[in-house]
Amino acid sequence: MTFTPADLDGTQALLDGPGLGTLSIAAILAESAKRHHDRTALHFMGQQISYGQLWDETRAYAGALRARGVGRGDRVALMIPNVPDFCRAYYAVLSLGAIVVPIHLLFKAEEIEYVLKDSGARLAIVAAPQLAEAIPAAGRAGVPILSVLLPLGAETPVPISRLEVEAQAATPIEFYESVNPLAAGTILYTSGTTGHPKGAVGSHLAMVEQVHASIIDCADMSRDDVVFGGLPFFHAFGQTAVMNTCFRAGAAIVLLPKFDPVEALQLMVATNTTIFAAVPTMFIALLGAASAAGFASPRPKLRYCVSGGSALPVAVLERFQEMFGAVVQEGYGLTETSPVATVNDLDDPRPGTIGKPIWGVDVEIARAFVEGESDPDDSADPDHVEFVPAGELGEIVIRGHNLMKGYLNNPAATEAAMVDGWFHTGDLGTKSDDGVVTIVDRKKDMIVRNGYNVYPSEVEDCIMRHPSVANVAVFGVPDETHGQEVHAAVIARPGATVDCDEIVAFVREHLAAYKFPRVVHVMEAFPIGASGKVLKRELVQEFSA
């Protein structure tokens, strides 16, 4: 037989093409409904929802969306807190082969409008408390709204249909749609500090592989666990490390729509919660609430905790482990990495580090030029990755199955972030000889005082060891003489009084002279985003004045 060029092209397309295999994030819930049909999937407001019930309700929601014409490749926005409806809507959209676009619950109308337009959303599913901002945004974007949690008889500026009502009348889907593993499953918008947020497009493969890598090698989780669900599901951390991972394991999730440390403690005690997954501000708040309640008060019998989102001060980790008797496992990642990239080994934890790369993911340290640093390497080539020796500071770069497909409608941003096949995180860190990564700080958060680099996380870790401090945020304020001046905002522990001069003297005793804060502000609370991070840019704006 003689082969023609066309035959060769066809063979190459077969070898390099997408193939016949399929994969869907929706399988996480669908398959657990088969395997754990009668087991509890969700605890919510004193009720327990089984896996079988949750999947049946999801299939009905999917039937209602299908009746509205939602199908493969359509984008559907979700603006729902951590209630069962988020899970139902999330997996319903995915089961139709459509793409989920979660929206930050604190977004205002203009921000919501931008996400709806940029994502090309065909429909928005919005919880009743978010309708006030979402209705005008959707109207300007020309996107129809379906509500959840809207009481019957409630008045709205425009007529709003209820997804729950349409689901009751719809024919439930029988199977979830098969999609290519590399097809888009989610568009998660990053909370940028300047300009509009960027939509990171995540594939079904990246999201599902995250879950499998976690369950096999990283997370100490089984179907017998009860997991705290206070991390917002619209965020990559809560969506992947809690919702998708728990459902894959067959564990139960305790839903808390809005984090409150006292309510969280009570809820975890009542439900016998075994795993606490949270960002550092939640750990600090829980310590404060438990201390205020007294040692005689009931505490959850946690056996394992997960921290991510930002660096957890070692002092906080040690206090938490002592108070709750549970191991705290730190990890690291970004929205663009689905999100987990590194995790501390439970058998060999290294407090103060972010551990080693997860299976199938490479994490290295590359030479990085930071604008304003005292000795930049002008010979560094921005178009190529140059790795630095073990122990040397540089930018954390990542490659692997966990990477996003790219930024939606923003090829320039995608190209800028990807160099030589490596995603540049914008985080500064080091890597030891045995592969353990330590994050130092965000490039954008680094303070340059008199030409010397000051890393806020290092100063924060020092201040957190002071006995009167419950929480701290260190940031740089523009200064005519020094370029930037080091400021610290602190919150006192319950019953304690903070002496600002004492804090300055404490840091001077432990860190170099150029690092200690020249100004200390005592605050009742920090500005916190919905994902639990301290909004340092707001502190900079407030105290720059």
Coordinates of C-alpha atoms in Angstrom, one line a residue:
M1 CA 0.0 0.0 0.0
T2 CA 1.2 3.5 -0.8
F3 CA 0.8 6.2 1.8
T4 CA 0.0 9.7 0.5
P5 CA 0.8 13.0 2.4
A6 CA -2.9 13.2 3.3
D7 CA -2.6 9.8 5.0
L8 CA 0.4 11.1 6.9
D9 CA -1.4 14.2 8.0
G10 CA -4.3 12.1 9.2
T11 CA -2.0 9.8 11.2
Q12 CA -0.3 12.8 12.8
A13 CA -3.7 14.3 13.6
L14 CA -4.7 11.0 15.3
L15 CA -1.4 10.9 17.3
D16 CA -1.5 14.5 18.4
G17 CA -5.2 15.2 18.4
P18 CA -7.7 15.1 21.3
G19 CA -8.6 11.4 20.9
L20 CA -11.8 9.7 21.9
G21 CA -11.5 9.9 25.7
T22 CA -13.8 12.0 27.8
L23 CA -13.8 13.5 31.3
S24 CA -16.1 15.7 33.3
I25 CA -15.8 17.5 36.6
A26 CA -19.5 16.5 37.0
A27 CA -18.4 12.9 37.3
I28 CA -17.1 13.8 40.8
L29 CA -20.6 14.1 42.2
A30 CA -22.3 11.7 39.8
E31 CA -20.0 8.8 40.6
S32 CA -20.1 9.5 44.4
A33 CA -23.9 9.4 44.2
K34 CA -23.5 5.8 43.0
R35 CA -20.9 4.7 45.5
H36 CA -22.1 6.7 48.5
H37 CA -25.8 7.1 47.7
D38 CA -27.1 7.2 51.3
R39 CA -24.1 8.8 52.9
T40 CA -24.3 12.5 54.0
A41 CA -22.8 14.9 51.4
L42 CA -23.8 18.2 53.1
H43 CA -24.7 19.5 56.5
F44 CA -26.6 22.7 56.3
M45 CA -28.7 24.5 58.9
G46 CA -29.3 21.4 60.9
Q47 CA -30.3 19.3 57.9
Q48 CA -28.3 16.5 56.2
I49 CA -28.4 16.0 52.4
S50 CA -27.3 12.6 51.1
Y51 CA -25.2 12.1 47.9
G52 CA -28.2 10.5 46.2
Q53 CA -30.5 13.4 47.0
L54 CA -27.9 16.0 46.0
W55 CA -27.3 14.4 42.6
D56 CA -31.1 14.0 42.0
E57 CA -31.6 17.7 42.7
T58 CA -28.6 18.5 40.5
R59 CA -30.1 16.5 37.6
A60 CA -33.4 18.4 38.0
Y61 CA -31.5 21.8 38.0
A62 CA -29.7 20.6 34.8
G63 CA -33.0 19.7 33.3
A64 CA -34.3 23.2 33.9
L65 CA -31.2 24.7 32.4
R66 CA -31.4 22.4 29.4
A67 CA -35.0 23.5 28.9
R68 CA -33.6 27.1 28.6
G69 CA -31.2 26.0 25.9
V70 CA -28.0 25.8 27.9
G71 CA -25.7 23.3 26.4
R72 CA -22.1 22.5 25.5
G73 CA -19.7 25.4 25.7
D74 CA -22.2 27.9 27.0
R75 CA -21.0 30.0 29.9
V76 CA -23.2 30.2 33.0
A77 CA -22.4 32.6 35.8
L78 CA -23.0 31.7 39.4
M79 CA -23.2 34.2 42.2
I80 CA -24.2 32.0 45.2
P81 CA -22.8 31.7 48.7
N82 CA -21.8 28.3 50.3
V83 CA -25.3 26.8 50.4
P84 CA -26.5 23.6 48.7
D85 CA -27.7 25.6 45.7
F86 CA -24.1 26.4 44.8
C87 CA -23.3 22.6 44.5
R88 CA -26.5 21.9 42.6
A89 CA -26.0 24.7 40.1
Y90 CA -22.2 24.1 39.7
Y91 CA -22.5 20.4 38.8
A92 CA -25.7 21.0 36.8
V93 CA -24.0 23.4 34.5
L94 CA -21.0 21.1 34.1
S95 CA -23.2 18.1 33.5
L96 CA -24.6 19.8 30.4
G97 CA -21.1 20.4 29.0
A98 CA -21.4 24.1 29.8
I99 CA -18.8 26.2 31.6
V100 CA -19.1 27.6 35.1
V101 CA -18.2 31.2 35.8
P102 CA -18.3 31.8 39.6
I103 CA -18.6 35.5 40.6
H104 CA -17.1 37.0 43.7
L105 CA -19.9 37.6 46.2
L106 CA -18.5 41.1 47.1
F107 CA -18.4 42.4 43.6
K108 CA -20.4 45.5 42.9
A109 CA -22.7 46.0 39.8
E110 CA -19.9 47.4 37.6
E111 CA -17.6 44.5 38.4
I112 CA -20.4 41.9 37.9
E113 CA -21.2 43.5 34.5
Y114 CA -17.6 43.2 33.4
V115 CA -17.4 39.5 34.3
L116 CA -20.7 38.8 32.5
K117 CA -19.6 40.6 29.4
D118 CA -16.0 39.3 29.4
S119 CA -17.0 35.7 29.9
G120 CA -19.8 35.9 27.3
A121 CA -22.2 34.5 29.9
R122 CA -25.5 33.2 28.5
L123 CA -27.2 33.1 31.8
A124 CA -26.6 34.1 35.5
I125 CA -27.8 32.2 38.5
V126 CA -27.9 34.5 41.4
A127 CA -28.8 34.0 45.1
A128 CA -31.4 36.4 46.5
P129 CA -28.9 38.5 48.7
Q130 CA -26.8 39.3 45.6
L131 CA -29.7 40.3 43.4
A132 CA -29.5 44.0 44.3
E133 CA -26.1 44.3 42.6
A134 CA -26.6 41.6 40.0
I135 CA -29.9 42.8 38.5
P136 CA -28.6 46.2 37.1
A137 CA -25.4 44.5 36.0
A138 CA -27.2 41.7 34.1
G139 CA -29.5 44.3 32.6
R140 CA -26.7 46.3 31.1
A141 CA -24.9 43.1 30.0
G142 CA -28.1 41.7 28.4
V143 CA -27.9 38.5 30.4
P144 CA -31.0 36.9 31.8
I145 CA -31.1 36.0 35.6
L146 CA -32.4 32.9 37.4
S147 CA -32.7 33.2 41.2
V148 CA -32.1 30.8 44.0
L149 CA -33.2 31.3 47.7
L150 CA -35.7 34.0 46.6
P151 CA -38.7 33.8 48.9
L152 CA -42.1 33.4 47.2
G153 CA -43.8 36.7 47.0
A154 CA -40.6 38.7 47.3
E155 CA -40.6 41.8 45.2
T156 CA -37.7 42.5 42.8
P157 CA -37.1 45.5 40.4
V158 CA -37.7 43.2 37.4
P159 CA -39.5 39.9 37.2
I160 CA -37.0 37.1 38.2
S161 CA -37.7 33.4 37.6
R162 CA -36.8 30.9 40.4
L163 CA -34.5 28.0 39.4
E164 CA -36.0 25.8 42.1
V165 CA -39.5 26.2 40.6
E166 CA -38.3 25.5 37.1
A167 CA -36.4 22.5 38.3
Q168 CA -39.6 21.0 39.8
A169 CA -41.3 21.2 36.4
A170 CA -38.3 20.1 34.3
T171 CA -37.4 16.6 33.2
P172 CA -34.1 15.7 35.0
I173 CA -31.1 14.7 32.8
E174 CA -30.2 11.1 32.9
F175 CA -26.5 11.3 32.2
Y176 CA -23.9 14.1 32.3
E177 CA -22.5 15.1 28.9
S178 CA -19.2 13.7 27.7
V179 CA -16.6 16.3 27.0
N180 CA -12.9 16.3 25.9
P181 CA -10.6 16.3 29.0
L182 CA -9.0 19.5 27.8
A183 CA -12.3 21.3 27.2
A184 CA -13.0 24.3 29.4
G185 CA -14.9 23.6 32.6
T186 CA -14.5 26.8 34.6
I187 CA -13.6 30.4 34.2
L188 CA -12.3 31.8 37.5
Y189 CA -11.6 35.5 37.7
T190 CA -8.5 36.6 39.6
S191 CA -8.8 39.4 42.0
G192 CA -6.2 41.7 40.4
T193 CA -4.9 44.7 42.3
T194 CA -5.0 46.9 39.3
G195 CA -7.3 47.0 36.2
H196 CA -9.9 44.4 35.5
P197 CA -9.7 40.8 36.9
K198 CA -8.5 38.2 34.4
G199 CA -10.5 35.1 33.6
A200 CA -8.4 32.0 34.1
V201 CA -9.9 29.2 32.0
G202 CA -9.6 25.8 33.7
S203 CA -9.9 22.5 31.9
H204 CA -11.8 19.4 33.2
L205 CA -8.4 17.5 33.2
A206 CA -6.7 20.1 35.4
M207 CA -9.5 20.3 37.9
V208 CA -10.1 16.5 38.2
E209 CA -6.3 15.7 38.3
Q210 CA -6.0 18.2 41.2
V211 CA -8.5 16.2 43.1
H212 CA -6.8 12.8 42.4
A213 CA -3.3 14.1 43.2
S214 CA -4.6 15.5 46.5
I215 CA -6.4 12.3 47.6
I216 CA -3.6 9.9 46.6
D217 CA -0.6 11.8 47.8
C218 CA -1.4 14.9 49.8
A219 CA -4.7 15.1 51.7
D220 CA -5.5 12.8 54.7
M221 CA -9.1 12.5 53.8
S222 CA -11.6 9.6 53.7
R223 CA -15.3 9.1 53.3
D224 CA -15.6 9.0 57.1
D225 CA -14.4 12.6 57.4
V226 CA -16.6 15.7 58.1
V227 CA -15.0 18.8 56.5
F228 CA -15.5 22.4 57.4
G229 CA -16.9 24.3 54.4
G230 CA -16.4 27.9 55.2
L231 CA -14.0 28.7 52.3
P232 CA -16.0 30.4 49.6
F233 CA -16.8 28.0 46.8
F234 CA -16.6 30.7 44.1
H235 CA -12.8 30.8 44.9
A236 CA -10.4 28.2 43.6
F237 CA -9.2 27.0 47.0
G238 CA -12.7 26.3 48.4
Q239 CA -14.0 24.9 45.1
T240 CA -11.2 22.4 44.6
A241 CA -9.6 21.6 48.0
V242 CA -13.0 21.4 49.8
M243 CA -16.0 20.8 47.5
N244 CA -14.5 18.7 44.7
T245 CA -12.0 16.8 46.8
C246 CA -14.5 16.0 49.6
F247 CA -17.1 14.8 47.1
R248 CA -14.6 12.7 45.3
A249 CA -13.6 11.1 48.7
G250 CA -17.2 10.6 49.7
A251 CA -16.8 12.9 52.8
A252 CA -19.4 15.2 54.2
I253 CA -19.1 19.0 54.1
V254 CA -20.4 21.4 56.8
L255 CA -21.6 24.5 54.9
L256 CA -21.2 28.0 56.4
P257 CA -22.2 30.7 54.0
K258 CA -20.3 33.5 55.8
F259 CA -17.4 32.8 58.1
D260 CA -17.9 33.7 61.8
P261 CA -15.4 32.2 64.2
V262 CA -17.9 31.7 67.1
E263 CA -20.5 30.1 64.7
A264 CA -17.8 28.0 63.1
L265 CA -16.7 26.6 66.4
Q266 CA -20.2 25.8 67.4
L267 CA -21.0 24.2 64.1
M268 CA -17.9 22.1 64.0
V269 CA -18.7 20.8 67.5
A270 CA -22.3 20.0 66.6
T271 CA -21.3 18.1 63.4
N272 CA -18.2 16.4 64.8
T273 CA -16.1 18.0 62.1
T274 CA -12.7 16.4 61.7
I275 CA -11.0 18.5 59.0
F276 CA -10.6 22.3 59.1
A277 CA -9.6 23.9 55.7
A278 CA -9.1 27.6 55.9
V279 CA -6.9 30.7 55.1
P280 CA -4.6 32.2 57.8
T281 CA -7.1 34.8 58.8
M282 CA -9.6 32.1 59.7
F283 CA -7.0 30.2 61.8
I284 CA -6.3 33.4 63.7
A285 CA -10.0 34.2 64.2
L286 CA -10.7 30.7 65.4
L287 CA -7.8 30.9 67.9
G288 CA -9.2 34.2 69.2
A289 CA -12.7 32.9 69.5
A290 CA -11.6 29.7 71.3
S291 CA -9.4 31.8 73.7
A292 CA -12.2 34.2 74.5
A293 CA -14.6 31.3 75.2
G294 CA -12.2 29.7 77.7
F295 CA -10.5 26.4 77.8
A296 CA -13.6 24.7 79.4
S297 CA -15.7 25.4 76.4
P298 CA -16.4 22.6 73.9
R299 CA -14.0 22.5 70.9
P300 CA -14.2 20.4 67.8
K301 CA -12.1 17.2 67.8
L302 CA -10.1 18.1 64.7
R303 CA -7.5 15.7 63.6
Y304 CA -6.2 17.5 60.5
C305 CA -6.2 21.0 59.1
V306 CA -5.3 22.6 55.7
S307 CA -4.0 26.1 55.3
G308 CA -3.5 28.0 52.0
G309 CA -4.2 31.3 50.3
S310 CA -1.3 33.1 52.0
A311 CA 1.6 32.3 54.3
L312 CA 0.5 31.0 57.8
P313 CA 2.8 32.5 60.4
V314 CA 4.7 29.8 62.3
A315 CA 3.6 31.2 65.6
V316 CA 0.0 30.8 64.6
L317 CA 0.5 27.3 63.3
E318 CA 2.2 26.3 66.6
R319 CA -0.6 27.9 68.8
F320 CA -3.3 26.3 66.7
Q321 CA -1.8 22.8 66.9
E322 CA -1.4 23.2 70.6
M323 CA -4.9 24.5 71.2
F324 CA -6.8 22.0 68.9
G325 CA -4.4 19.1 68.8
A326 CA -4.6 18.9 65.1
V327 CA -1.8 18.8 62.5
V328 CA -1.8 21.8 60.1
Q329 CA -0.7 21.1 56.6
E330 CA 0.3 24.1 54.5
G331 CA 0.0 24.3 50.7
Y332 CA 0.4 26.8 48.0
G333 CA -1.1 27.6 44.7
L334 CA -2.9 30.2 42.5
T335 CA -6.1 30.4 40.6
E336 CA -4.1 29.8 37.5
T337 CA -2.8 26.5 38.9
S338 CA -6.2 25.1 39.7
P339 CA -5.0 25.9 42.5
V340 CA -2.7 23.6 44.3
A341 CA 1.0 23.4 43.2
T342 CA 2.9 22.4 46.4
V343 CA 1.9 20.8 49.7
N344 CA 3.7 19.9 52.9
D345 CA 4.4 16.2 53.4
L346 CA 2.3 15.0 56.4
D347 CA 5.1 12.6 57.3
D348 CA 7.7 15.3 57.2
P349 CA 6.1 18.7 57.7
R350 CA 8.3 21.8 57.5
P351 CA 6.6 24.6 59.3
G352 CA 7.2 27.9 57.5
T353 CA 7.4 26.3 54.1
I354 CA 4.9 25.3 51.4
G355 CA 6.3 21.8 50.9
K356 CA 7.0 20.0 47.7
P357 CA 5.3 20.0 44.3
I358 CA 2.3 17.7 43.9
W359 CA 2.5 14.7 41.6
G360 CA 3.0 15.6 38.0
V361 CA 3.8 19.3 38.7
D362 CA 7.2 20.9 38.5
V363 CA 8.0 24.0 40.7
E364 CA 11.3 25.8 40.3
I365 CA 12.9 29.1 41.3
A366 CA 13.8 31.4 38.4
R367 CA 15.8 34.6 38.3
A368 CA 13.5 37.5 38.7
F369 CA 13.9 41.2 38.3
V370 CA 11.9 43.2 40.7
E371 CA 11.5 46.9 39.8
G372 CA 13.3 49.1 42.3
E373 CA 15.5 46.4 43.8
S374 CA 19.1 47.5 44.6
D375 CA 21.0 45.2 42.3
P376 CA 19.0 44.0 39.4
D377 CA 20.6 41.6 36.9
D378 CA 20.4 43.6 33.7
S379 CA 21.7 40.5 31.7
A380 CA 18.6 38.5 32.6
D381 CA 16.6 37.6 29.5
P382 CA 12.8 38.1 30.0
D383 CA 12.0 35.7 27.1
H384 CA 13.8 32.7 28.7
V385 CA 13.7 31.1 32.1
E386 CA 17.0 31.0 34.0
F387 CA 16.9 28.9 37.2
V388 CA 18.8 29.9 40.3
P389 CA 20.9 27.6 42.6
A390 CA 19.2 25.9 45.5
G391 CA 18.6 28.2 48.4
E392 CA 18.8 31.4 46.3
L393 CA 15.8 33.8 46.1
G394 CA 13.9 34.1 42.9
E395 CA 10.5 33.9 41.3
I396 CA 8.4 30.7 41.7
V397 CA 7.6 29.2 38.3
I398 CA 5.3 26.2 37.6
R399 CA 4.5 23.8 34.9
G400 CA 2.2 20.7 34.9
H401 CA -1.3 19.3 34.4
N402 CA -2.6 21.9 36.8
L403 CA -2.1 24.9 34.6
M404 CA -5.0 26.9 33.2
K405 CA -5.6 27.0 29.5
G406 CA -4.9 30.7 29.5
Y407 CA -6.6 34.0 30.2
L408 CA -9.9 34.6 28.4
N409 CA -9.8 37.3 25.8
N410 CA -6.3 38.3 27.0
P411 CA -3.6 36.6 24.9
A412 CA -1.1 39.3 25.9
A413 CA -1.5 38.5 29.6
T414 CA -1.2 34.8 28.9
E415 CA 2.0 35.3 26.9
A416 CA 3.5 37.5 29.6
A417 CA 2.7 34.9 32.3
M418 CA 4.1 31.9 30.3
V419 CA 7.8 31.9 29.5
D420 CA 9.5 28.7 28.0
G421 CA 6.4 26.7 29.1
W422 CA 6.6 27.9 32.7
F423 CA 4.0 29.9 34.5
H424 CA 5.4 32.9 36.3
T425 CA 3.6 33.3 39.6
G426 CA 4.8 36.7 40.7
D427 CA 5.7 35.1 44.1
L428 CA 9.2 35.1 45.5
G429 CA 10.7 32.1 47.1
T430 CA 13.5 29.6 47.6
K431 CA 13.9 25.8 47.1
S432 CA 16.1 23.6 49.2
D433 CA 18.4 20.9 48.1
D434 CA 15.7 18.3 48.9
G435 CA 13.0 20.1 47.0
V436 CA 11.1 22.0 49.7
V437 CA 9.8 25.4 48.6
T438 CA 9.6 28.4 50.9
I439 CA 7.5 31.4 49.8
V440 CA 9.0 34.7 50.8
D441 CA 6.4 37.2 49.5
R442 CA 4.6 38.6 46.5
K443 CA 6.8 40.6 44.2
K444 CA 4.2 43.4 44.3
D445 CA 4.0 43.3 48.2
M446 CA 7.8 43.6 48.6
I447 CA 8.9 46.9 50.2
V448 CA 12.0 48.6 49.0
R449 CA 13.4 50.9 51.7
N450 CA 16.6 52.8 51.0
G451 CA 17.3 50.3 48.2
Y452 CA 17.0 47.3 50.5
N453 CA 14.3 44.7 50.0
V454 CA 12.0 44.1 52.9
Y455 CA 9.7 41.1 52.8
P456 CA 6.4 41.7 54.7
S457 CA 5.9 38.0 55.6
E458 CA 9.2 37.9 57.4
V459 CA 8.3 40.9 59.5
E460 CA 4.8 39.6 60.1
D461 CA 6.1 36.3 61.3
C462 CA 8.3 38.1 63.8
I463 CA 5.5 40.4 65.1
M464 CA 3.1 37.4 65.5
R465 CA 5.4 36.0 68.2
H466 CA 4.7 39.0 70.4
P467 CA 2.3 37.9 73.2
S468 CA -0.1 40.9 72.8
V469 CA -0.6 40.5 69.0
A470 CA -3.5 38.5 67.5
N471 CA -3.0 39.5 63.9
V472 CA -0.7 41.7 61.8
A473 CA -0.3 43.1 58.3
V474 CA 2.9 44.7 57.1
F475 CA 3.0 46.9 54.1
G476 CA 4.9 49.7 52.4
V477 CA 3.8 53.3 52.3
P478 CA 5.4 55.8 49.8
D479 CA 8.0 58.0 51.4
E480 CA 9.9 60.9 49.9
T481 CA 13.1 60.2 51.8
H482 CA 13.3 56.4 51.8
G483 CA 11.3 55.4 48.8
Q484 CA 8.9 53.3 50.9
E485 CA 8.5 53.2 54.7
V486 CA 7.6 50.0 56.6
H487 CA 4.3 50.1 58.4
A488 CA 2.6 47.5 60.5
A489 CA -1.1 47.3 61.4
V490 CA -1.8 45.1 64.4
I491 CA -4.9 43.7 66.2
A492 CA -4.6 43.0 69.9
R493 CA -5.3 39.6 71.5
P494 CA -8.5 39.5 73.6
G495 CA -7.7 41.3 76.9
A496 CA -4.3 42.5 75.8
T497 CA -3.1 46.1 75.1
V498 CA -0.7 46.8 72.3
D499 CA 2.2 49.2 72.9
C500 CA 3.4 50.4 69.5
D501 CA 6.9 51.4 70.7
E502 CA 7.2 47.9 72.3
I503 CA 6.3 46.3 69.0
V504 CA 9.0 48.3 67.2
A505 CA 11.6 47.4 69.8
F506 CA 10.6 43.7 69.6
V507 CA 11.2 43.6 65.9
R508 CA 14.5 45.6 66.1
E509 CA 15.7 42.9 68.6
H510 CA 15.1 40.1 66.1
L511 CA 15.5 41.6 62.6
A512 CA 18.0 43.9 60.7
A513 CA 17.6 47.6 61.2
Y514 CA 16.2 48.3 57.8
K515 CA 13.3 45.8 58.3
F516 CA 11.6 47.0 61.5
P517 CA 8.4 49.0 61.1
R518 CA 8.8 52.7 61.7
V519 CA 5.0 53.1 62.2
V520 CA 2.6 50.8 64.0
H521 CA -1.2 51.2 63.7
V522 CA -3.5 49.5 66.2
M523 CA -6.8 48.4 64.5
E524 CA -10.0 46.7 65.6
A525 CA -10.2 44.8 62.3
F526 CA -8.5 44.5 58.9
P527 CA -10.2 44.9 55.5
I528 CA -10.7 41.3 54.4
G529 CA -11.8 40.0 51.0
A530 CA -14.3 37.3 50.6
S531 CA -11.5 34.7 50.1
G532 CA -10.2 35.6 53.6
K533 CA -7.1 37.6 52.6
V534 CA -6.1 40.9 54.1
L535 CA -6.5 43.6 51.5
K536 CA -3.2 45.3 52.0
R537 CA -3.8 47.8 49.1
E538 CA -6.6 49.3 51.2
L539 CA -4.3 49.7 54.2
V540 CA -1.7 51.4 51.9
Q541 CA -4.4 53.8 50.6
E542 CA -5.6 54.5 54.1
F543 CA -2.3 55.2 55.8
S544 CA -0.7 56.9 52.8
A545 CA -3.0 59.8 53.5

